PDB file of C-alpha atoms in Angstrom:
ATOM      1  CA  MET A   8     -25.460  -6.783  -5.063  1.00 77.00           C
ATOM      2  CA  ALA A   9     -26.037  -9.151  -7.925  1.00 84.00           C
ATOM      3  CA  PRO A  10     -24.536 -12.620  -7.479  1.00 94.00           C
ATOM      4  CA  LEU A  11     -21.644 -13.597  -9.716  1.00 97.00           C
ATOM      5  CA  LYS A  12     -22.230 -15.620 -12.876  1.00 97.00           C
ATOM      6  CA  PHE A  13     -20.087 -18.693 -13.520  1.00 98.00           C
ATOM      7  CA  CYS A  14     -19.449 -20.666 -16.697  1.00 98.00           C
ATOM      8  CA  ALA A  15     -17.912 -24.113 -16.983  1.00 98.00           C
ATOM      9  CA  ASN A  16     -14.752 -24.350 -19.062  1.00 98.00           C
ATOM     10  CA  ILE A  17     -15.457 -27.571 -20.964  1.00 98.00           C
ATOM     11  CA  SER A  18     -11.839 -27.939 -22.050  1.00 98.00           C
ATOM     12  CA  TRP A  19     -11.054 -28.516 -18.350  1.00 98.00           C
ATOM     13  CA  LEU A  20     -14.277 -29.673 -16.715  1.00 98.00           C
ATOM     14  CA  PHE A  21     -16.366 -32.725 -17.559  1.00 98.00           C
ATOM     15  CA  THR A  22     -13.457 -34.256 -19.462  1.00 98.00           C
ATOM     16  CA  GLU A  23     -14.772 -37.637 -18.257  1.00 97.00           C
ATOM     17  CA  LEU A  24     -16.921 -37.235 -21.383  1.00 97.00           C
ATOM     18  CA  PRO A  25     -15.134 -37.434 -24.730  1.00 94.00           C
ATOM     19  CA  ASP A  26     -16.903 -34.768 -26.756  1.00 94.00           C
ATOM     20  CA  PHE A  27     -17.899 -31.131 -26.244  1.00 96.00           C
ATOM     21  CA  SER A  28     -21.552 -31.836 -26.988  1.00 95.00           C
ATOM     22  CA  ARG A  29     -21.900 -34.172 -24.030  1.00 97.00           C
ATOM     23  CA  ARG A  30     -19.854 -31.880 -21.820  1.00 98.00           C
ATOM     24  CA  MET A  31     -22.292 -29.037 -22.548  1.00 98.00           C
ATOM     25  CA  SER A  32     -25.138 -31.226 -21.455  1.00 98.00           C
ATOM     26  CA  ALA A  33     -23.309 -32.298 -18.285  1.00 98.00           C
ATOM     27  CA  ALA A  34     -22.538 -28.685 -17.445  1.00 98.00           C
ATOM     28  CA  ALA A  35     -26.227 -27.812 -17.791  1.00 98.00           C
ATOM     29  CA  GLN A  36     -27.235 -30.759 -15.594  1.00 98.00           C
ATOM     30  CA  ALA A  37     -24.766 -29.552 -12.947  1.00 98.00           C
ATOM     31  CA  GLY A  38     -26.488 -26.165 -12.873  1.00 97.00           C
ATOM     32  CA  PHE A  39     -24.364 -24.072 -15.220  1.00 98.00           C
ATOM     33  CA  GLN A  40     -26.184 -21.780 -17.631  1.00 98.00           C
ATOM     34  CA  ALA A  41     -23.072 -21.017 -19.649  1.00 98.00           C
ATOM     35  CA  VAL A  42     -19.877 -22.669 -20.892  1.00 98.00           C
ATOM     36  CA  GLU A  43     -16.549 -21.567 -22.355  1.00 98.00           C
ATOM     37  CA  ALA A  44     -13.871 -23.542 -24.160  1.00 98.00           C
ATOM     38  CA  ALA A  45     -10.331 -23.086 -25.429  1.00 95.00           C
ATOM     39  CA  TRP A  46     -10.492 -24.666 -28.876  1.00 95.00           C
ATOM     40  CA  LEU A  47     -13.601 -26.225 -30.371  1.00 95.00           C
ATOM     41  CA  TYR A  48     -12.171 -26.433 -33.865  1.00 96.00           C
ATOM     42  CA  ASP A  49     -12.231 -30.236 -34.108  1.00 94.00           C
ATOM     43  CA  THR A  50     -16.025 -30.098 -34.177  1.00 94.00           C
ATOM     44  CA  GLU A  51     -18.094 -28.420 -36.902  1.00 96.00           C
ATOM     45  CA  PRO A  52     -20.001 -25.231 -35.876  1.00 97.00           C
ATOM     46  CA  PRO A  53     -23.518 -26.585 -36.652  1.00 97.00           C
ATOM     47  CA  GLU A  54     -22.952 -29.586 -34.396  1.00 96.00           C
ATOM     48  CA  LEU A  55     -21.735 -27.358 -31.553  1.00 97.00           C
ATOM     49  CA  ARG A  56     -24.628 -24.992 -32.075  1.00 98.00           C
ATOM     50  CA  ARG A  57     -27.133 -27.862 -31.891  1.00 98.00           C
ATOM     51  CA  ALA A  58     -25.465 -29.196 -28.733  1.00 97.00           C
ATOM     52  CA  ALA A  59     -25.499 -25.787 -27.018  1.00 98.00           C
ATOM     53  CA  ARG A  60     -29.143 -25.312 -27.901  1.00 98.00           C
ATOM     54  CA  ALA A  61     -30.120 -28.818 -26.798  1.00 98.00           C
ATOM     55  CA  ALA A  62     -28.324 -28.281 -23.478  1.00 98.00           C
ATOM     56  CA  GLY A  63     -29.736 -24.782 -23.079  1.00 98.00           C
ATOM     57  CA  VAL A  64     -26.335 -23.249 -22.373  1.00 98.00           C
ATOM     58  CA  GLU A  65     -24.818 -20.014 -23.650  1.00 98.00           C
ATOM     59  CA  VAL A  66     -21.287 -20.230 -25.077  1.00 98.00           C
ATOM     60  CA  VAL A  67     -19.532 -17.162 -23.676  1.00 98.00           C
ATOM     61  CA  LEU A  68     -15.872 -17.476 -24.708  1.00 98.00           C
ATOM     62  CA  ILE A  69     -13.628 -19.279 -27.205  1.00 98.00           C
ATOM     63  CA  ASN A  70      -9.921 -18.815 -28.057  1.00 98.00           C
ATOM     64  CA  THR A  71      -8.371 -18.026 -31.410  1.00 98.00           C
ATOM     65  CA  PRO A  72      -6.733 -21.124 -32.951  1.00 98.00           C
ATOM     66  CA  PRO A  73      -3.308 -21.869 -31.401  1.00 97.00           C
ATOM     67  CA  GLY A  74      -1.438 -22.249 -34.698  1.00 96.00           C
ATOM     68  CA  ASP A  75       0.782 -25.304 -35.157  1.00 95.00           C
ATOM     69  CA  VAL A  76       0.740 -26.868 -31.685  1.00 94.00           C
ATOM     70  CA  GLU A  77       3.222 -29.599 -32.604  1.00 94.00           C
ATOM     71  CA  ALA A  78       5.688 -26.939 -33.738  1.00 94.00           C
ATOM     72  CA  GLY A  79       5.292 -25.197 -30.385  1.00 95.00           C
ATOM     73  CA  ASP A  80       2.704 -22.512 -31.196  1.00 97.00           C
ATOM     74  CA  LEU A  81       0.254 -21.260 -28.573  1.00 97.00           C
ATOM     75  CA  GLY A  82      -1.474 -18.453 -30.406  1.00 98.00           C
ATOM     76  CA  LEU A  83      -0.008 -16.051 -32.982  1.00 98.00           C
ATOM     77  CA  GLY A  84      -1.083 -12.561 -31.915  1.00 98.00           C
ATOM     78  CA  ALA A  85       2.387 -11.272 -31.005  1.00 98.00           C
ATOM     79  CA  VAL A  86       4.508 -13.537 -33.212  1.00 97.00           C
ATOM     80  CA  PRO A  87       6.444 -11.604 -35.894  1.00 97.00           C
ATOM     81  CA  GLY A  88       6.038 -12.885 -39.446  1.00 96.00           C
ATOM     82  CA  ARG A  89       2.814 -14.793 -38.736  1.00 97.00           C
ATOM     83  CA  GLU A  90       0.366 -11.896 -39.253  1.00 98.00           C
ATOM     84  CA  SER A  91      -1.500 -13.496 -42.153  1.00 98.00           C
ATOM     85  CA  GLU A  92      -2.006 -16.719 -40.165  1.00 98.00           C
ATOM     86  CA  PHE A  93      -3.220 -14.666 -37.214  1.00 98.00           C
ATOM     87  CA  ARG A  94      -5.826 -13.063 -39.515  1.00 98.00           C
ATOM     88  CA  GLN A  95      -6.917 -16.440 -40.901  1.00 98.00           C
ATOM     89  CA  GLY A  96      -7.257 -17.794 -37.362  1.00 98.00           C
ATOM     90  CA  LEU A  97      -9.279 -14.745 -36.329  1.00 98.00           C
ATOM     91  CA  GLU A  98     -11.600 -15.280 -39.282  1.00 98.00           C
ATOM     92  CA  MET A  99     -12.136 -18.882 -38.215  1.00 98.00           C
ATOM     93  CA  ALA A 100     -12.765 -17.890 -34.593  1.00 98.00           C
ATOM     94  CA  VAL A 101     -15.332 -15.304 -35.740  1.00 98.00           C
ATOM     95  CA  LYS A 102     -17.084 -17.938 -37.863  1.00 98.00           C
ATOM     96  CA  TYR A 103     -17.381 -20.252 -34.826  1.00 98.00           C
ATOM     97  CA  ALA A 104     -18.343 -17.414 -32.476  1.00 98.00           C
ATOM     98  CA  ASN A 105     -21.103 -16.203 -34.816  1.00 98.00           C
ATOM     99  CA  SER A 106     -22.458 -19.726 -35.202  1.00 98.00           C
ATOM    100  CA  LEU A 107     -22.582 -20.095 -31.422  1.00 98.00           C
ATOM    101  CA  ASP A 108     -23.746 -16.524 -30.646  1.00 98.00           C
ATOM    102  CA  CYS A 109     -20.534 -16.227 -28.601  1.00 98.00           C
ATOM    103  CA  LYS A 110     -19.597 -12.628 -27.815  1.00 98.00           C
ATOM    104  CA  ARG A 111     -16.042 -13.006 -26.535  1.00 98.00           C
ATOM    105  CA  ILE A 112     -12.871 -14.270 -28.237  1.00 98.00           C
ATOM    106  CA  HIS A 113      -9.542 -14.647 -26.416  1.00 98.00           C
ATOM    107  CA  LEU A 114      -6.889 -13.400 -28.861  1.00 98.00           C
ATOM    108  CA  MET A 115      -3.917 -15.504 -27.905  1.00 98.00           C
ATOM    109  CA  ALA A 116      -0.548 -13.727 -27.876  1.00 98.00           C
ATOM    110  CA  GLY A 117       1.754 -16.706 -28.490  1.00 98.00           C
ATOM    111  CA  ARG A 118       5.268 -17.533 -27.416  1.00 98.00           C
ATOM    112  CA  VAL A 119       8.661 -15.936 -27.630  1.00 97.00           C
ATOM    113  CA  PRO A 120      10.393 -17.821 -30.496  1.00 94.00           C
ATOM    114  CA  VAL A 121      12.701 -20.677 -29.424  1.00 93.00           C
ATOM    115  CA  GLY A 122      16.253 -19.479 -28.982  1.00 93.00           C
ATOM    116  CA  ALA A 123      15.225 -15.815 -28.848  1.00 95.00           C
ATOM    117  CA  ASP A 124      15.916 -13.707 -25.748  1.00 96.00           C
ATOM    118  CA  ARG A 125      12.649 -12.290 -24.319  1.00 96.00           C
ATOM    119  CA  THR A 126      14.074  -8.843 -23.675  1.00 96.00           C
ATOM    120  CA  ALA A 127      15.663  -8.666 -27.121  1.00 97.00           C
ATOM    121  CA  VAL A 128      12.386  -9.397 -28.966  1.00 98.00           C
ATOM    122  CA  ALA A 129       9.941  -7.740 -26.543  1.00 97.00           C
ATOM    123  CA  LYS A 130       9.625  -4.459 -28.443  1.00 98.00           C
ATOM    124  CA  GLU A 131       9.065  -6.093 -31.833  1.00 98.00           C
ATOM    125  CA  MET A 132       6.579  -8.604 -30.408  1.00 98.00           C
ATOM    126  CA  GLU A 133       4.639  -5.864 -28.638  1.00 98.00           C
ATOM    127  CA  ALA A 134       4.451  -3.811 -31.858  1.00 98.00           C
ATOM    128  CA  VAL A 135       3.155  -6.876 -33.770  1.00 98.00           C
ATOM    129  CA  PHE A 136       0.610  -7.569 -31.055  1.00 98.00           C
ATOM    130  CA  VAL A 137      -0.661  -3.993 -30.985  1.00 98.00           C
ATOM    131  CA  GLN A 138      -1.017  -4.018 -34.769  1.00 98.00           C
ATOM    132  CA  ASN A 139      -2.827  -7.383 -34.792  1.00 98.00           C
ATOM    133  CA  LEU A 140      -5.133  -6.305 -31.948  1.00 98.00           C
ATOM    134  CA  SER A 141      -6.040  -3.099 -33.739  1.00 98.00           C
ATOM    135  CA  TYR A 142      -6.877  -5.159 -36.850  1.00 98.00           C
ATOM    136  CA  ALA A 143      -8.916  -7.584 -34.696  1.00 98.00           C
ATOM    137  CA  ALA A 144     -10.782  -4.733 -32.992  1.00 98.00           C
ATOM    138  CA  ASP A 145     -12.115  -3.512 -36.351  1.00 98.00           C
ATOM    139  CA  VAL A 146     -13.114  -7.028 -37.473  1.00 98.00           C
ATOM    140  CA  LEU A 147     -14.783  -7.831 -34.144  1.00 98.00           C
ATOM    141  CA  SER A 148     -16.630  -4.503 -33.790  1.00 98.00           C
ATOM    142  CA  LYS A 149     -18.588  -5.306 -36.969  1.00 98.00           C
ATOM    143  CA  GLU A 150     -19.748  -8.529 -35.293  1.00 98.00           C
ATOM    144  CA  GLY A 151     -20.447  -7.079 -31.857  1.00 98.00           C
ATOM    145  CA  ILE A 152     -17.726  -9.270 -30.314  1.00 98.00           C
ATOM    146  CA  ILE A 153     -15.265  -8.366 -27.529  1.00 98.00           C
ATOM    147  CA  GLY A 154     -11.628  -9.403 -28.013  1.00 98.00           C
ATOM    148  CA  LEU A 155      -9.668 -10.347 -24.894  1.00 99.00           C
ATOM    149  CA  ILE A 156      -5.992 -10.663 -24.073  1.00 98.00           C
ATOM    150  CA  GLU A 157      -4.869 -12.881 -21.183  1.00 98.00           C
ATOM    151  CA  PRO A 158      -1.573 -12.830 -19.332  1.00 98.00           C
ATOM    152  CA  ILE A 159      -0.392 -16.425 -18.719  1.00 98.00           C
ATOM    153  CA  ASN A 160       2.220 -17.021 -16.034  1.00 98.00           C
ATOM    154  CA  THR A 161       5.742 -17.855 -17.141  1.00 98.00           C
ATOM    155  CA  ARG A 162       6.809 -19.352 -13.793  1.00 97.00           C
ATOM    156  CA  ILE A 163       4.795 -22.577 -13.851  1.00 97.00           C
ATOM    157  CA  THR A 164       2.528 -22.817 -16.888  1.00 97.00           C
ATOM    158  CA  ASP A 165       4.344 -21.544 -19.964  1.00 97.00           C
ATOM    159  CA  PRO A 166       7.873 -20.109 -19.614  1.00 97.00           C
ATOM    160  CA  ARG A 167       7.895 -18.685 -23.143  1.00 97.00           C
ATOM    161  CA  TYR A 168       4.432 -17.106 -23.322  1.00 98.00           C
ATOM    162  CA  PHE A 169       4.816 -13.479 -24.450  1.00 98.00           C
ATOM    163  CA  LEU A 170       2.071 -11.872 -22.371  1.00 98.00           C
ATOM    164  CA  ASP A 171       2.696 -12.683 -18.737  1.00 98.00           C
ATOM    165  CA  SER A 172       1.578  -9.892 -16.399  1.00 97.00           C
ATOM    166  CA  PRO A 173      -1.439  -7.646 -15.862  1.00 97.00           C
ATOM    167  CA  HIS A 174       0.819  -4.588 -16.118  1.00 98.00           C
ATOM    168  CA  GLN A 175       2.222  -5.610 -19.501  1.00 98.00           C
ATOM    169  CA  ALA A 176      -1.341  -6.329 -20.745  1.00 98.00           C
ATOM    170  CA  ALA A 177      -2.626  -2.968 -19.462  1.00 98.00           C
ATOM    171  CA  GLY A 178       0.172  -1.124 -21.287  1.00 98.00           C
ATOM    172  CA  ILE A 179      -0.669  -2.969 -24.538  1.00 98.00           C
ATOM    173  CA  LEU A 180      -4.412  -2.252 -24.151  1.00 98.00           C
ATOM    174  CA  GLU A 181      -3.640   1.453 -23.691  1.00 98.00           C
ATOM    175  CA  LYS A 182      -1.620   1.466 -26.934  1.00 98.00           C
ATOM    176  CA  VAL A 183      -4.423  -0.346 -28.815  1.00 98.00           C
ATOM    177  CA  GLY A 184      -7.014   2.023 -27.358  1.00 98.00           C
ATOM    178  CA  LYS A 185     -10.099   0.192 -28.679  1.00 98.00           C
ATOM    179  CA  PRO A 186     -13.127  -0.184 -26.387  1.00 98.00           C
ATOM    180  CA  ASN A 187     -13.874  -3.727 -27.615  1.00 98.00           C
ATOM    181  CA  ILE A 188     -10.416  -5.113 -26.731  1.00 98.00           C
ATOM    182  CA  LYS A 189     -10.307  -5.934 -23.016  1.00 98.00           C
ATOM    183  CA  LEU A 190      -8.381  -7.759 -20.353  1.00 98.00           C
ATOM    184  CA  GLN A 191      -9.034 -11.366 -19.428  1.00 98.00           C
ATOM    185  CA  MET A 192      -8.074 -11.812 -15.774  1.00 98.00           C
ATOM    186  CA  ASP A 193      -7.164 -15.370 -14.870  1.00 98.00           C
ATOM    187  CA  ILE A 194      -6.674 -15.070 -11.127  1.00 98.00           C
ATOM    188  CA  PHE A 195      -4.466 -18.189 -11.120  1.00 98.00           C
ATOM    189  CA  HIS A 196      -1.937 -16.573 -13.483  1.00 98.00           C
ATOM    190  CA  TRP A 197      -2.121 -13.145 -11.797  1.00 98.00           C
ATOM    191  CA  GLN A 198      -1.391 -14.584  -8.367  1.00 98.00           C
ATOM    192  CA  ILE A 199       1.651 -16.540  -9.614  1.00 98.00           C
ATOM    193  CA  MET A 200       3.163 -13.583 -11.487  1.00 98.00           C
ATOM    194  CA  ASP A 201       2.348 -10.655  -9.242  1.00 96.00           C
ATOM    195  CA  GLY A 202       0.253 -11.476  -6.186  1.00 97.00           C
ATOM    196  CA  ASN A 203      -1.151  -8.176  -4.841  1.00 98.00           C
ATOM    197  CA  LEU A 204      -4.552  -9.291  -6.099  1.00 98.00           C
ATOM    198  CA  THR A 205      -6.787  -6.816  -4.278  1.00 98.00           C
ATOM    199  CA  GLN A 206      -4.870  -3.817  -5.599  1.00 98.00           C
ATOM    200  CA  ASN A 207      -4.545  -5.245  -9.112  1.00 98.00           C
ATOM    201  CA  ILE A 208      -8.252  -6.147  -9.334  1.00 98.00           C
ATOM    202  CA  HIS A 209      -9.221  -2.596  -8.297  1.00 98.00           C
ATOM    203  CA  LYS A 210      -6.628  -0.954 -10.530  1.00 98.00           C
ATOM    204  CA  TYR A 211      -7.442  -2.894 -13.685  1.00 98.00           C
ATOM    205  CA  PHE A 212     -11.152  -3.499 -13.095  1.00 98.00           C
ATOM    206  CA  PRO A 213     -12.291  -0.977 -15.760  1.00 98.00           C
ATOM    207  CA  MET A 214     -10.331  -2.954 -18.403  1.00 98.00           C
ATOM    208  CA  ILE A 215     -11.563  -6.415 -17.395  1.00 98.00           C
ATOM    209  CA  GLY A 216     -13.870  -8.172 -19.838  1.00 98.00           C
ATOM    210  CA  HIS A 217     -13.721 -11.733 -18.509  1.00 98.00           C
ATOM    211  CA  ILE A 218     -12.408 -13.600 -15.439  1.00 98.00           C
ATOM    212  CA  GLN A 219     -11.162 -17.166 -14.882  1.00 98.00           C
ATOM    213  CA  ILE A 220     -10.391 -18.954 -11.650  1.00 98.00           C
ATOM    214  CA  ALA A 221      -8.409 -21.844 -10.132  1.00 98.00           C
ATOM    215  CA  GLN A 222      -6.589 -22.416  -6.866  1.00 98.00           C
ATOM    216  CA  VAL A 223      -2.824 -21.757  -6.636  1.00 98.00           C
ATOM    217  CA  PRO A 224      -0.471 -23.602  -7.020  1.00 98.00           C
ATOM    218  CA  GLY A 225      -2.235 -26.842  -8.067  1.00 98.00           C
ATOM    219  CA  ARG A 226      -4.799 -25.255 -10.406  1.00 98.00           C
ATOM    220  CA  ASN A 227      -7.574 -27.279  -8.792  1.00 98.00           C
ATOM    221  CA  GLU A 228     -11.008 -26.345  -7.422  1.00 98.00           C
ATOM    222  CA  PRO A 229     -11.236 -22.881  -5.865  1.00 98.00           C
ATOM    223  CA  ASP A 230     -11.983 -24.416  -2.444  1.00 98.00           C
ATOM    224  CA  SER A 231      -9.089 -26.872  -2.575  1.00 98.00           C
ATOM    225  CA  ALA A 232      -6.016 -26.282  -0.382  1.00 98.00           C
ATOM    226  CA  GLY A 233      -3.904 -23.411  -1.642  1.00 98.00           C
ATOM    227  CA  GLU A 234      -2.911 -19.759  -1.470  1.00 98.00           C
ATOM    228  CA  LEU A 235      -6.151 -18.101  -2.497  1.00 98.00           C
ATOM    229  CA  ASN A 236      -9.182 -17.184  -0.401  1.00 98.00           C
ATOM    230  CA  TYR A 237     -11.930 -17.325  -2.985  1.00 98.00           C
ATOM    231  CA  SER A 238     -14.768 -16.264  -0.693  1.00 96.00           C
ATOM    232  CA  TYR A 239     -12.859 -13.002  -0.160  1.00 97.00           C
ATOM    233  CA  LEU A 240     -12.142 -12.644  -3.888  1.00 98.00           C
ATOM    234  CA  PHE A 241     -15.757 -13.320  -4.876  1.00 98.00           C
ATOM    235  CA  ASN A 242     -16.837 -10.744  -2.309  1.00 97.00           C
ATOM    236  CA  THR A 243     -14.386  -8.227  -3.802  1.00 98.00           C
ATOM    237  CA  LEU A 244     -15.833  -8.790  -7.285  1.00 98.00           C
ATOM    238  CA  GLU A 245     -19.426  -8.537  -6.003  1.00 97.00           C
ATOM    239  CA  ASN A 246     -18.584  -5.219  -4.316  1.00 97.00           C
ATOM    240  CA  LEU A 247     -17.183  -3.941  -7.614  1.00 98.00           C
ATOM    241  CA  ASN A 248     -20.460  -5.056  -9.247  1.00 97.00           C
ATOM    242  CA  TYR A 249     -18.731  -7.323 -11.770  1.00 98.00           C
ATOM    243  CA  GLN A 250     -21.360  -8.217 -14.366  1.00 97.00           C
ATOM    244  CA  GLY A 251     -19.435 -10.577 -16.654  1.00 98.00           C
ATOM    245  CA  TYR A 252     -18.815 -14.287 -16.438  1.00 98.00           C
ATOM    246  CA  ILE A 253     -16.270 -16.131 -14.311  1.00 98.00           C
ATOM    247  CA  GLY A 254     -14.842 -19.136 -16.139  1.00 98.00           C
ATOM    248  CA  CYS A 255     -14.135 -22.266 -14.071  1.00 98.00           C
ATOM    249  CA  GLU A 256     -10.856 -23.193 -15.692  1.00 98.00           C
ATOM    250  CA  TYR A 257      -9.371 -25.668 -13.269  1.00 98.00           C
ATOM    251  CA  LYS A 258      -8.291 -29.310 -13.011  1.00 98.00           C
ATOM    252  CA  PRO A 259     -10.749 -31.258 -10.865  1.00 98.00           C
ATOM    253  CA  GLN A 260      -8.971 -33.338  -8.224  1.00 98.00           C
ATOM    254  CA  GLY A 261     -11.439 -36.198  -8.702  1.00 97.00           C
ATOM    255  CA  SER A 262     -14.504 -36.242 -10.929  1.00 97.00           C
ATOM    256  CA  THR A 263     -15.812 -32.846 -12.027  1.00 98.00           C
ATOM    257  CA  GLN A 264     -19.129 -33.484 -10.284  1.00 97.00           C
ATOM    258  CA  GLN A 265     -17.500 -34.338  -6.937  1.00 97.00           C
ATOM    259  CA  GLY A 266     -15.574 -31.081  -7.024  1.00 98.00           C
ATOM    260  CA  LEU A 267     -18.549 -28.772  -7.538  1.00 98.00           C
ATOM    261  CA  GLY A 268     -19.417 -28.410  -3.838  1.00 97.00           C
ATOM    262  CA  TRP A 269     -17.943 -24.874  -3.766  1.00 98.00           C
ATOM    263  CA  ILE A 270     -20.277 -23.566  -6.497  1.00 98.00           C
ATOM    264  CA  LYS A 271     -23.374 -25.345  -5.186  1.00 96.00           C
ATOM    265  CA  ASP A 272     -22.558 -23.686  -1.873  1.00 95.00           C
ATOM    266  CA  TYR A 273     -22.303 -20.275  -3.558  1.00 96.00           C
ATOM    267  CA  TRP A 274     -25.589 -20.765  -5.415  1.00 95.00           C
ATOM    268  CA  THR A 275     -27.348 -21.853  -2.226  1.00 93.00           C
ATOM    269  CA  HIS A 276     -26.161 -18.818  -0.291  1.00 89.00           C
ATOM    270  CA  LYS A 277     -26.768 -16.189  -2.979  1.00 81.00           C
ATOM    271  CA  PRO A 278     -30.471 -15.760  -3.442  1.00 63.00           C
ATOM    272  CA  GLY A 279     -31.333 -14.269  -6.799  1.00 60.00           C
ATOM    273  CA  HIS A 280     -28.873 -16.323  -8.832  1.00 54.00           C
ATOM    274  CA  LEU A 281     -30.272 -17.735 -12.050  1.00 54.00           C
ATOM    275  CA  ASN A 282     -28.973 -21.270 -11.577  1.00 49.00           C
ATOM    276  CA  HIS A 283     -30.883 -24.236 -10.214  1.00 42.00           C
TER     277      HIS A 283
END
């Protein structure tokens, strides 16, 4: 069984350092061969590309632009009336991804509009999302990029996020029916919304294109106190022969470096891994 591959989410880890370039370098020094990030759009693509090359890390995932964050946007994929902005954001994400040789883009669904009832707008939002994802699939297939959709929990993290469960995401992916649009499983969100992780991982494994991890409920290191037994979950993914990356998208309790004992432990006990 091949060991699992981890990437550092530099929007969450190494935030002791102010810019993404230095975080890439810190991730490499800590033993990571790959990084992911939510939004890199404050930095120009050539600068990011230089930094990734200098650090020797692969950039494996970025998100589509959130839209107008101050106005309450968090992605536009399922938001009615914002289709042209979604397409512009996708174009920008593709430009960054191509510059960074990044092969995965998280296509953010967005939030239920303020004042709207979730159940009342669910059908329309789903139809918009399916249409936008079908459009994205065609754009991304020309670039050899995988598009991902990620359920985000509405109990703790984001009460108005449209896409909140693995089941809802699977239904949408079936309607889109494109091989290059896949499911991003953030175990933190799945546990909060549905639990039943072993069954859900097995059931949806064929759709999964990327994984992210954090402990529940504090969203800290995987080995911090909490509900999840990550050695069991890692074992489950190894047994399924998961070949993709696992993004470390958690809030370190202290410094990032101090909290990396769990991964150093994994690397030490899994001969054949590519890391230091």
